[in-house]
Amino acid sequence: MATEQKAKMIVDKAFKIAEVDPRIYGSFIEHLGRAVYGGIYEPEHPTADANGFRQDVKDLIHELQVPIIRYPGGNFVSGYNWEDGVGPIEDRPRRTELAWRVVEPNWVGTNEFATWAKELGTEVMMAVNLGTRGVDAARNLLEYCNHPGGTYWSDLRIKHGYKEPHKIKTWCLGNEMDGPWQIGQKTAEEYGRLAYETGKAMRLLDPDIQLVSCGSSSAQMPTFPQWEATTLDHTYDVSDFISLHQYYGNRDNNSANYLARTMDMDHFIKTVISTCDYIKAKKRSKKTMYLSFDEWNVWYHSNDQDRQIEPWGIAPPQLEDLYNFEDALLVGGMLITLLRHADRVKMACMAQLVNVIAPIMTEQGGVAWKQTIFYPYLHASIYGRGVSLLPIVDSPKYDAQDYTDVPYLDSAVVYNEEKQEITIFALNRNLTDAMELSCDVRSFEGYGIVEHIVLEHDNLKATNSAVEEKVRPHSNGVSVLKDGFIQAQIGKASWNVIRLKKVAE
Ligand code: AHR
């Protein structure tokens, strides 16, 4: 029989971590699988706009309030000639694309993507190719995108029909350059030098841009964290951010261990911060390096299926993970981890956004639908804006295969002073027992509970589809606020969003 566990928490407006940078709710669209072609872009679709982009997909992205989208890769960018994707579509070349072994038709490129993003009200995080190319292609692309006019590349943009510059502020200096799978992989020394010189030239052209240098492809890379130390030694003065990438999977079907993976993510972030601060100290620098966690998600369901795909197709269904309920719980935990590091993680991208390891899926000519992971992402993006507060948590703990002392209750709190709202995000990793949470919110006088949203399901493996949304949140969570304390019922294996608002002076 399930026994009720007890946890305690203190939330105080004085325990500030930092203002949440909304860009931590960013996402990613790569020229990969059906992310672009058949995802965001499908000219024959009944909802397609004049440029061929699906309105139903745009509506879902809008619902998620995605503030920034990384583009065009990913591994794709390391072999990409950006010039192939601009100018009259009928003149664009078809290329073999070596990262994913497909044919890239170049029907969508920089201008179409930047226009689409502008219509959505989201920023573009543009990556440059530091695999097969370097300083020259990067500075030309920047000039093409951001320079007002009167020069070769900016006038070419105008000739292509885009009079106004795209004003792209955030630029990634390559992608995962430590990875043996990367086209044009570099050693840390090689990458550090190239990234520095590229960044230097780009800044000379447009001093207002922000630059992200490549960190390790994951915390499991054998060169982590020496890669960070060596590359930052070169790039520290020119970059604003260093990237982190991490994907998890429940490969051995050990759900308790899987849900504890956020411990690894937390450790990864702390190690990168320490490495950045070591280089800061070494250089006697006053500048703080920020973290861009610009690829994070669950990725493993589609691995076997992807091995069966024949090469050289156009937009085959690659990396189409079908997410289940426990994946949504882990994604909630990953969002909590990002919020708890709001002082250093200033950008993050759920990888990716549509069809490819994505919260949004599409049917060709048919509906767009929400995967299970859509919901924690939605809740964090909508309600997680304000100041991240550090909750003091006393929770029962468990030992998993790879982690000890894992708190069943994982939590982050965001205080939106302007709207006078507090949101408590709480994940219960206990797979069998519910939990009674007592939360001290006495520093917030006059607040009342607005809503307790819950994402729960009896089956950890439950999935959604185009025809049925089995995993969706409800607002029937039980939370009572009395004398400055919330008593909340936190169901077994559940994602909870407890929202408070000031109701009295
Ligand atoms: O997001 C899928 C891939 O994962 C990206 O192309 C690459 O950067 C990472 O290895």
Coordinates of C-alpha atoms and ligand atoms in Angstrom, one line a residue:
M1 CA 0.0 0.0 0.0
A2 CA 1.2 3.5 -0.8
T3 CA 2.4 5.5 2.2
E4 CA 2.3 9.3 2.3
Q5 CA 5.7 11.0 2.6
K6 CA 6.3 14.4 4.0
A7 CA 8.5 17.2 2.8
K8 CA 9.0 20.8 4.0
M9 CA 10.0 23.9 2.1
I10 CA 10.7 27.5 2.8
V11 CA 10.2 30.1 0.1
D12 CA 11.4 33.6 1.0
K13 CA 11.5 36.7 -1.2
A14 CA 14.9 37.5 0.2
F15 CA 16.5 34.2 -1.1
K16 CA 17.1 35.4 -4.6
I17 CA 19.2 33.5 -7.1
A18 CA 18.8 35.9 -10.0
E19 CA 16.4 37.4 -12.5
V20 CA 15.4 34.7 -14.9
D21 CA 16.6 35.5 -18.4
P22 CA 13.6 34.6 -20.6
R23 CA 16.1 33.2 -23.2
I24 CA 16.4 30.1 -21.0
Y25 CA 13.1 29.1 -22.7
G26 CA 14.7 29.0 -26.1
S27 CA 14.5 26.2 -28.6
F28 CA 16.2 24.9 -31.7
I29 CA 15.4 24.3 -35.4
E30 CA 18.0 22.4 -37.4
H31 CA 18.0 21.5 -41.0
L32 CA 17.5 17.9 -39.9
G33 CA 14.7 15.3 -40.5
R34 CA 11.3 16.9 -40.7
A35 CA 12.1 19.9 -38.5
V36 CA 12.1 22.4 -41.4
Y37 CA 10.6 20.6 -44.4
G38 CA 7.3 19.1 -43.3
G39 CA 7.6 20.7 -39.9
I40 CA 7.6 24.5 -39.8
Y41 CA 7.5 24.6 -43.7
E42 CA 5.0 22.8 -45.8
P43 CA 3.7 25.0 -48.6
E44 CA 1.0 22.5 -49.6
H45 CA -0.5 22.4 -46.1
P46 CA -4.0 23.9 -45.7
T47 CA -2.8 26.3 -43.0
A48 CA 0.4 27.4 -44.9
D49 CA 1.0 31.1 -45.1
A50 CA 2.1 33.0 -48.2
N51 CA 5.7 31.9 -47.5
G52 CA 4.9 28.2 -47.1
F53 CA 5.1 28.1 -43.3
R54 CA 2.4 26.2 -41.4
Q55 CA 0.2 28.5 -39.3
D56 CA -0.9 25.6 -37.0
V57 CA 2.7 25.0 -36.0
K58 CA 3.3 28.7 -35.5
D59 CA 0.3 28.8 -33.2
L60 CA 1.8 26.1 -31.0
I61 CA 5.2 27.8 -30.9
H62 CA 3.4 31.0 -30.0
E63 CA 1.6 29.2 -27.2
L64 CA 5.0 28.1 -25.8
Q65 CA 6.2 31.7 -26.0
V66 CA 9.6 30.7 -27.3
P67 CA 11.9 33.7 -27.0
I68 CA 14.9 32.6 -29.1
I69 CA 15.5 29.8 -31.7
R70 CA 18.9 28.4 -32.6
Y71 CA 19.4 27.8 -36.3
P72 CA 20.4 26.2 -38.7
G73 CA 22.3 23.5 -36.7
G74 CA 23.5 21.5 -34.9
N75 CA 25.7 19.1 -36.8
F76 CA 24.2 20.4 -40.1
V77 CA 25.9 23.8 -39.8
S78 CA 29.4 22.3 -39.9
G79 CA 29.1 21.5 -43.6
Y80 CA 26.7 24.3 -44.6
N81 CA 27.4 26.9 -47.2
W82 CA 25.0 29.7 -46.2
E83 CA 25.1 31.2 -49.6
D84 CA 23.3 28.1 -51.0
G85 CA 20.2 29.2 -49.0
V86 CA 19.8 32.8 -50.2
G87 CA 18.6 34.3 -53.5
P88 CA 15.9 32.9 -55.9
I89 CA 14.8 29.5 -54.7
E90 CA 14.8 28.0 -58.2
D91 CA 18.6 28.8 -58.4
R92 CA 19.6 27.2 -55.1
P93 CA 21.7 24.0 -55.3
R94 CA 20.7 20.6 -53.9
R95 CA 23.6 19.4 -51.8
T96 CA 24.6 16.2 -50.2
E97 CA 24.4 16.9 -46.4
L98 CA 27.0 14.8 -44.6
A99 CA 26.1 15.2 -41.0
W100 CA 22.7 13.4 -41.4
R101 CA 23.5 11.8 -44.9
V102 CA 20.5 13.4 -46.7
V103 CA 20.0 15.7 -49.6
E104 CA 19.5 19.4 -48.6
P105 CA 17.3 21.2 -51.2
N106 CA 17.8 24.7 -49.7
W107 CA 14.2 25.7 -50.1
V108 CA 14.5 27.5 -46.8
G109 CA 17.5 29.5 -45.8
T110 CA 18.6 32.5 -43.8
N111 CA 16.0 35.1 -45.1
E112 CA 13.0 32.8 -44.9
F113 CA 13.9 31.6 -41.4
A114 CA 14.6 35.2 -40.1
T115 CA 11.3 36.4 -41.5
W116 CA 9.4 33.5 -40.0
A117 CA 11.1 34.1 -36.6
K118 CA 10.3 37.8 -36.8
E119 CA 6.6 37.1 -37.5
L120 CA 6.6 34.8 -34.4
G121 CA 8.2 37.5 -32.3
T122 CA 11.2 35.3 -31.5
E123 CA 14.9 36.1 -31.8
V124 CA 17.3 34.0 -33.9
M125 CA 20.4 32.5 -32.4
M126 CA 22.5 32.0 -35.6
A127 CA 25.3 29.4 -35.8
V128 CA 28.2 29.9 -38.2
N129 CA 30.1 27.0 -39.8
L130 CA 33.5 26.5 -38.2
G131 CA 33.7 22.9 -39.5
T132 CA 34.4 23.2 -43.2
R133 CA 34.7 27.0 -43.2
G134 CA 35.9 29.8 -41.0
V135 CA 36.4 33.6 -40.5
D136 CA 35.6 34.6 -44.0
A137 CA 32.2 32.9 -44.4
A138 CA 31.2 33.9 -40.9
R139 CA 32.0 37.6 -41.4
N140 CA 30.2 37.6 -44.8
L141 CA 27.1 36.0 -43.3
L142 CA 27.1 38.6 -40.5
E143 CA 27.4 41.4 -43.1
Y144 CA 24.6 39.9 -45.2
C145 CA 22.3 39.7 -42.1
N146 CA 23.1 42.8 -40.1
H147 CA 24.8 45.5 -42.2
P148 CA 22.3 48.2 -43.3
G149 CA 23.5 48.5 -47.0
G150 CA 26.0 50.0 -49.3
T151 CA 28.4 47.0 -49.2
Y152 CA 28.7 43.8 -51.3
W153 CA 26.9 41.4 -48.9
S154 CA 24.4 43.8 -47.5
D155 CA 23.4 44.9 -51.0
L156 CA 23.0 41.3 -52.0
R157 CA 20.5 40.9 -49.2
I158 CA 18.7 43.9 -50.5
K159 CA 18.8 42.6 -54.0
H160 CA 17.3 39.3 -52.6
G161 CA 14.3 41.3 -51.4
Y162 CA 15.2 42.1 -47.8
K163 CA 15.8 45.8 -47.5
E164 CA 15.9 45.8 -43.7
P165 CA 18.8 44.0 -42.0
H166 CA 17.8 41.1 -39.8
K167 CA 19.7 42.5 -36.8
I168 CA 20.6 39.1 -35.4
K169 CA 22.1 39.6 -32.0
T170 CA 23.2 36.1 -30.9
W171 CA 25.8 34.0 -32.8
C172 CA 27.2 30.6 -32.1
L173 CA 30.8 30.1 -33.1
G174 CA 30.3 26.6 -34.6
N175 CA 28.7 23.5 -33.1
E176 CA 30.1 20.7 -31.0
M177 CA 33.6 21.0 -32.4
D178 CA 35.0 18.5 -30.0
G179 CA 32.9 15.6 -31.4
P180 CA 34.4 13.0 -33.7
W181 CA 31.1 12.9 -35.6
Q182 CA 31.4 16.6 -36.4
I183 CA 32.4 17.6 -40.0
G184 CA 35.7 19.4 -39.5
Q185 CA 36.2 18.3 -35.8
K186 CA 39.0 20.4 -34.1
T187 CA 41.3 19.9 -31.2
A188 CA 40.7 22.4 -28.4
E189 CA 43.7 24.4 -29.4
E190 CA 42.6 24.5 -33.1
Y191 CA 39.0 25.4 -32.1
G192 CA 40.1 28.0 -29.5
R193 CA 42.2 29.9 -32.1
L194 CA 39.6 29.7 -34.8
A195 CA 36.8 30.7 -32.6
Y196 CA 38.8 33.7 -31.2
E197 CA 39.7 34.9 -34.7
T198 CA 36.2 34.5 -36.0
G199 CA 34.7 36.2 -33.1
K200 CA 37.2 39.0 -33.3
A201 CA 36.3 39.7 -37.0
M202 CA 32.6 39.5 -36.3
R203 CA 32.8 42.0 -33.5
L204 CA 34.8 44.4 -35.6
L205 CA 31.9 44.3 -38.1
D206 CA 29.1 44.5 -35.5
P207 CA 30.2 45.2 -31.9
D208 CA 26.6 44.7 -30.6
I209 CA 26.4 41.0 -31.2
Q210 CA 26.7 38.4 -28.5
L211 CA 28.9 35.3 -29.1
V212 CA 28.6 31.7 -27.8
S213 CA 31.7 29.6 -28.0
C214 CA 31.5 25.8 -28.1
G215 CA 31.8 23.9 -24.9
S216 CA 31.9 20.1 -24.8
S217 CA 29.2 18.1 -26.6
S218 CA 28.2 16.6 -23.2
A219 CA 29.6 16.0 -19.7
Q220 CA 30.5 12.5 -20.8
M221 CA 33.1 13.5 -23.4
P222 CA 36.5 12.3 -22.5
T223 CA 38.0 15.8 -23.1
F224 CA 35.5 17.4 -20.7
P225 CA 36.3 19.8 -18.9
Q226 CA 39.8 20.3 -20.3
W227 CA 38.1 21.3 -23.6
E228 CA 36.4 24.2 -21.7
A229 CA 39.7 25.3 -20.0
T230 CA 41.8 25.2 -23.2
T231 CA 39.2 26.9 -25.5
L232 CA 38.2 29.5 -23.0
D233 CA 41.9 30.4 -22.6
H234 CA 41.6 31.6 -26.2
T235 CA 38.0 32.9 -26.4
Y236 CA 37.4 34.4 -23.0
D237 CA 37.7 38.0 -24.1
V238 CA 35.7 37.6 -27.3
S239 CA 32.8 35.4 -26.1
D240 CA 29.9 36.1 -23.9
F241 CA 28.7 32.6 -23.4
I242 CA 30.0 29.0 -23.5
S243 CA 27.6 26.3 -24.6
L244 CA 26.5 23.1 -22.8
H245 CA 24.7 20.2 -24.5
Q246 CA 23.2 17.2 -22.8
Y247 CA 20.6 14.6 -23.7
Y248 CA 19.4 11.8 -21.5
G249 CA 17.6 8.5 -22.1
N250 CA 16.1 5.6 -20.0
R251 CA 18.0 2.9 -21.9
D252 CA 18.0 0.3 -19.2
N253 CA 14.4 1.0 -18.1
N254 CA 15.3 2.1 -14.6
S255 CA 12.9 5.0 -14.1
A256 CA 14.1 6.0 -10.6
N257 CA 17.7 6.3 -11.9
Y258 CA 16.4 8.1 -15.0
L259 CA 14.6 10.8 -13.0
A260 CA 17.7 11.4 -11.0
R261 CA 19.7 12.4 -14.1
T262 CA 19.1 16.1 -13.2
M263 CA 21.8 15.5 -10.6
D264 CA 24.2 14.9 -13.4
M265 CA 23.0 18.0 -15.2
D266 CA 23.4 20.1 -12.0
H267 CA 27.0 18.8 -11.6
F268 CA 27.7 19.5 -15.3
I269 CA 26.6 23.1 -14.9
K270 CA 28.6 23.6 -11.7
T271 CA 31.7 22.1 -13.3
V272 CA 31.4 24.5 -16.3
I273 CA 30.9 27.4 -14.0
S274 CA 34.1 26.5 -12.0
T275 CA 36.1 26.1 -15.2
C276 CA 34.9 29.5 -16.5
D277 CA 35.8 31.1 -13.1
Y278 CA 39.2 29.4 -13.1
I279 CA 40.0 31.0 -16.5
K280 CA 38.6 34.3 -15.2
A281 CA 41.0 34.2 -12.3
K282 CA 43.9 33.1 -14.5
K283 CA 43.3 36.1 -16.8
R284 CA 42.7 38.5 -13.9
S285 CA 39.5 39.3 -15.8
K286 CA 36.6 41.3 -14.5
K287 CA 34.2 39.7 -17.0
T288 CA 31.9 36.8 -16.0
M289 CA 31.3 34.1 -18.6
Y290 CA 27.7 33.0 -18.9
L291 CA 26.3 29.6 -19.9
S292 CA 24.2 28.9 -22.9
F293 CA 22.7 25.4 -22.4
D294 CA 21.7 25.4 -26.0
E295 CA 20.9 21.8 -26.5
W296 CA 19.0 19.8 -23.8
N297 CA 16.3 17.2 -23.9
V298 CA 15.6 13.5 -23.9
W299 CA 16.9 11.6 -26.9
Y300 CA 17.0 7.9 -27.3
H301 CA 13.7 6.5 -28.4
S302 CA 14.4 6.9 -32.1
N303 CA 18.0 5.7 -32.2
D304 CA 17.2 2.2 -33.6
Q305 CA 14.7 3.5 -36.1
D306 CA 17.2 6.0 -37.4
R307 CA 19.7 3.3 -38.2
Q308 CA 17.1 1.9 -40.7
I309 CA 16.7 5.1 -42.7
E310 CA 18.2 5.0 -46.2
P311 CA 20.6 7.8 -46.9
W312 CA 20.1 10.7 -49.4
G313 CA 16.4 11.3 -48.9
I314 CA 15.0 14.7 -48.5
A315 CA 13.7 15.3 -45.0
P316 CA 13.3 11.7 -43.8
P317 CA 11.7 11.2 -40.4
Q318 CA 14.9 11.3 -38.4
L319 CA 15.1 11.6 -34.6
E320 CA 11.4 11.4 -34.2
D321 CA 11.3 10.4 -30.5
L322 CA 7.9 9.6 -29.2
Y323 CA 7.9 10.9 -25.7
N324 CA 6.2 9.3 -22.8
F325 CA 5.1 10.5 -19.4
E326 CA 8.3 9.8 -17.5
D327 CA 10.2 11.9 -20.2
A328 CA 7.9 14.8 -19.3
L329 CA 8.8 14.4 -15.7
L330 CA 12.6 14.5 -16.5
V331 CA 12.1 17.5 -18.7
G332 CA 10.3 19.2 -15.8
G333 CA 13.3 18.3 -13.6
M334 CA 15.7 19.7 -16.2
L335 CA 13.8 23.0 -16.3
I336 CA 14.0 23.1 -12.5
T337 CA 17.8 22.7 -12.8
L338 CA 18.1 25.5 -15.3
L339 CA 16.0 27.8 -13.0
R340 CA 18.2 27.0 -10.0
H341 CA 21.2 28.2 -12.0
A342 CA 19.5 31.4 -13.3
D343 CA 22.5 33.4 -12.1
R344 CA 24.8 31.8 -14.7
V345 CA 22.6 30.0 -17.3
K346 CA 21.2 32.9 -19.3
M347 CA 20.2 31.0 -22.4
A348 CA 19.0 27.5 -23.0
C349 CA 17.4 25.7 -26.0
M350 CA 15.2 22.7 -25.7
A351 CA 16.5 20.6 -28.6
Q352 CA 14.6 20.6 -30.8
L353 CA 11.2 22.3 -31.5
V354 CA 9.3 20.5 -34.3
N355 CA 9.3 16.7 -35.2
V356 CA 13.0 16.2 -34.4
I357 CA 13.3 15.3 -30.7
A358 CA 10.5 17.8 -30.2
P359 CA 7.5 18.9 -28.1
I360 CA 5.6 19.6 -31.3
M361 CA 4.8 17.0 -34.0
T362 CA 3.2 17.3 -37.4
E363 CA 1.3 15.0 -39.8
Q364 CA 1.9 15.7 -43.4
G365 CA -1.2 17.6 -44.6
G366 CA -2.7 17.0 -41.2
V367 CA -2.7 18.1 -37.6
A368 CA 0.1 19.4 -35.4
W369 CA 0.0 17.9 -31.9
K370 CA 1.6 18.1 -28.5
Q371 CA 4.0 15.5 -27.1
T372 CA 4.1 14.9 -23.3
I373 CA 7.1 17.1 -22.9
F374 CA 5.2 20.1 -24.3
Y375 CA 3.6 20.7 -21.0
P376 CA 6.4 21.2 -18.5
Y377 CA 8.1 23.4 -21.1
L378 CA 4.9 25.4 -21.5
H379 CA 4.4 25.9 -17.8
A380 CA 8.0 27.0 -17.2
S381 CA 8.0 29.3 -20.1
I382 CA 4.7 31.0 -19.2
Y383 CA 5.0 31.0 -15.4
G384 CA 8.7 30.9 -14.9
R385 CA 9.5 34.6 -15.6
G386 CA 10.7 36.8 -12.8
V387 CA 13.2 36.2 -10.1
S388 CA 14.4 32.7 -9.4
L389 CA 14.2 32.1 -5.6
L390 CA 16.1 29.4 -3.8
P391 CA 13.7 27.2 -2.0
I392 CA 15.1 25.5 1.1
V393 CA 13.9 22.0 0.9
D394 CA 13.8 19.1 3.4
S395 CA 12.7 16.1 1.4
P396 CA 13.0 12.3 1.9
K397 CA 15.7 10.9 -0.3
Y398 CA 16.5 7.7 -2.2
D399 CA 19.5 5.9 -3.7
A400 CA 19.4 5.1 -7.4
Q401 CA 21.8 3.0 -9.5
D402 CA 24.1 6.0 -10.3
Y403 CA 23.2 8.5 -7.6
T404 CA 22.9 8.6 -3.9
D405 CA 20.8 10.9 -1.7
V406 CA 18.4 11.9 -4.5
P407 CA 15.7 14.1 -3.0
Y408 CA 12.3 12.8 -4.0
L409 CA 11.1 16.4 -4.2
D410 CA 12.9 18.7 -6.7
S411 CA 11.8 22.3 -6.8
A412 CA 12.3 25.8 -8.2
V413 CA 10.4 28.9 -7.4
V414 CA 9.9 32.0 -9.5
Y415 CA 8.7 35.4 -8.1
N416 CA 7.2 37.8 -10.6
E417 CA 7.3 41.1 -8.6
E418 CA 5.6 43.1 -11.3
K419 CA 2.6 40.8 -11.7
Q420 CA 2.7 40.0 -7.9
E421 CA 2.8 36.2 -8.6
I422 CA 4.7 33.3 -7.3
T423 CA 5.1 30.0 -9.0
I424 CA 6.3 26.8 -7.3
F425 CA 7.5 24.1 -9.7
A426 CA 7.6 20.8 -7.8
L427 CA 8.6 17.4 -9.2
N428 CA 7.9 14.2 -7.1
R429 CA 10.3 11.5 -8.2
N430 CA 8.8 9.0 -5.9
L431 CA 7.2 6.4 -8.2
T432 CA 5.0 4.7 -5.7
D433 CA 4.1 7.2 -2.9
A434 CA 2.4 10.6 -2.7
M435 CA 3.9 13.4 -0.7
E436 CA 2.4 16.0 1.7
L437 CA 4.3 19.2 1.2
S438 CA 4.3 21.9 3.8
C439 CA 5.6 25.1 2.3
D440 CA 6.4 28.3 4.4
V441 CA 5.5 31.4 2.3
R442 CA 5.1 33.8 5.2
S443 CA 7.3 36.4 3.5
F444 CA 4.5 36.8 0.9
E445 CA 1.7 38.5 2.8
G446 CA -1.7 38.8 1.2
Y447 CA -1.1 36.0 -1.4
G448 CA -3.6 33.4 -2.3
I449 CA -3.5 30.2 -4.3
V450 CA -4.7 30.7 -7.9
E451 CA -4.2 27.2 -9.3
H452 CA -2.4 23.9 -8.7
I453 CA -1.7 22.4 -12.1
V454 CA -0.7 18.7 -12.1
L455 CA 0.7 16.5 -14.8
E456 CA 0.3 12.9 -13.7
H457 CA -0.5 9.5 -15.2
D458 CA -0.7 5.9 -13.9
N459 CA 1.5 4.7 -16.7
L460 CA 5.0 6.1 -16.9
K461 CA 5.2 4.9 -20.5
A462 CA 2.0 6.7 -21.7
T463 CA 2.4 8.7 -24.8
N464 CA 0.4 11.2 -26.9
S465 CA -0.4 11.0 -30.6
A466 CA -2.1 12.9 -33.4
V467 CA -5.5 11.4 -32.3
E468 CA -5.2 11.2 -28.6
E469 CA -3.7 13.3 -25.8
K470 CA -3.4 10.8 -23.0
V471 CA -0.9 12.9 -21.0
R472 CA -2.2 16.4 -20.4
P473 CA -2.3 18.6 -17.3
H474 CA -5.3 19.3 -15.1
S475 CA -5.9 22.0 -12.5
N476 CA -7.4 19.9 -9.8
G477 CA -4.3 19.7 -7.6
V478 CA -5.0 20.1 -3.9
S479 CA -3.2 23.0 -2.2
V480 CA -4.5 25.0 0.8
L481 CA -2.8 28.2 2.1
K482 CA -3.4 29.0 5.7
D483 CA -1.4 31.3 8.1
G484 CA 1.4 31.6 5.6
F485 CA 1.8 27.9 5.0
I486 CA 0.8 25.9 2.0
Q487 CA -0.3 22.3 2.5
A488 CA 0.0 20.6 -0.9
Q489 CA -0.8 17.1 -2.0
I490 CA 1.9 16.1 -4.4
G491 CA 1.0 12.8 -6.2
K492 CA 3.4 10.0 -6.8
A493 CA 5.5 10.6 -10.0
S494 CA 4.0 14.0 -10.7
W495 CA 4.9 17.5 -12.1
N496 CA 3.2 20.3 -10.1
V497 CA 2.8 24.0 -10.8
I498 CA 1.4 25.8 -7.7
R499 CA 0.5 29.4 -8.6
L500 CA 0.0 32.2 -6.1
K501 CA -1.1 35.8 -6.6
K502 CA -1.4 38.7 -4.3
V503 CA -5.1 39.0 -3.4
A504 CA -5.1 41.4 -0.4
E505 CA -3.0 44.3 0.8
Ligands
AHR1 O1 20.0 18.0 -31.8 C1 20.5 16.9 -32.5 C2 22.0 16.9 -32.6 O2 22.6 16.7 -31.3 C3 22.6 18.2 -33.0 O3 22.7 18.4 -34.4 C4 24.0 18.2 -32.5 O4 24.5 19.4 -32.2 C5 23.9 17.3 -31.3 O5 24.8 16.2 -31.3

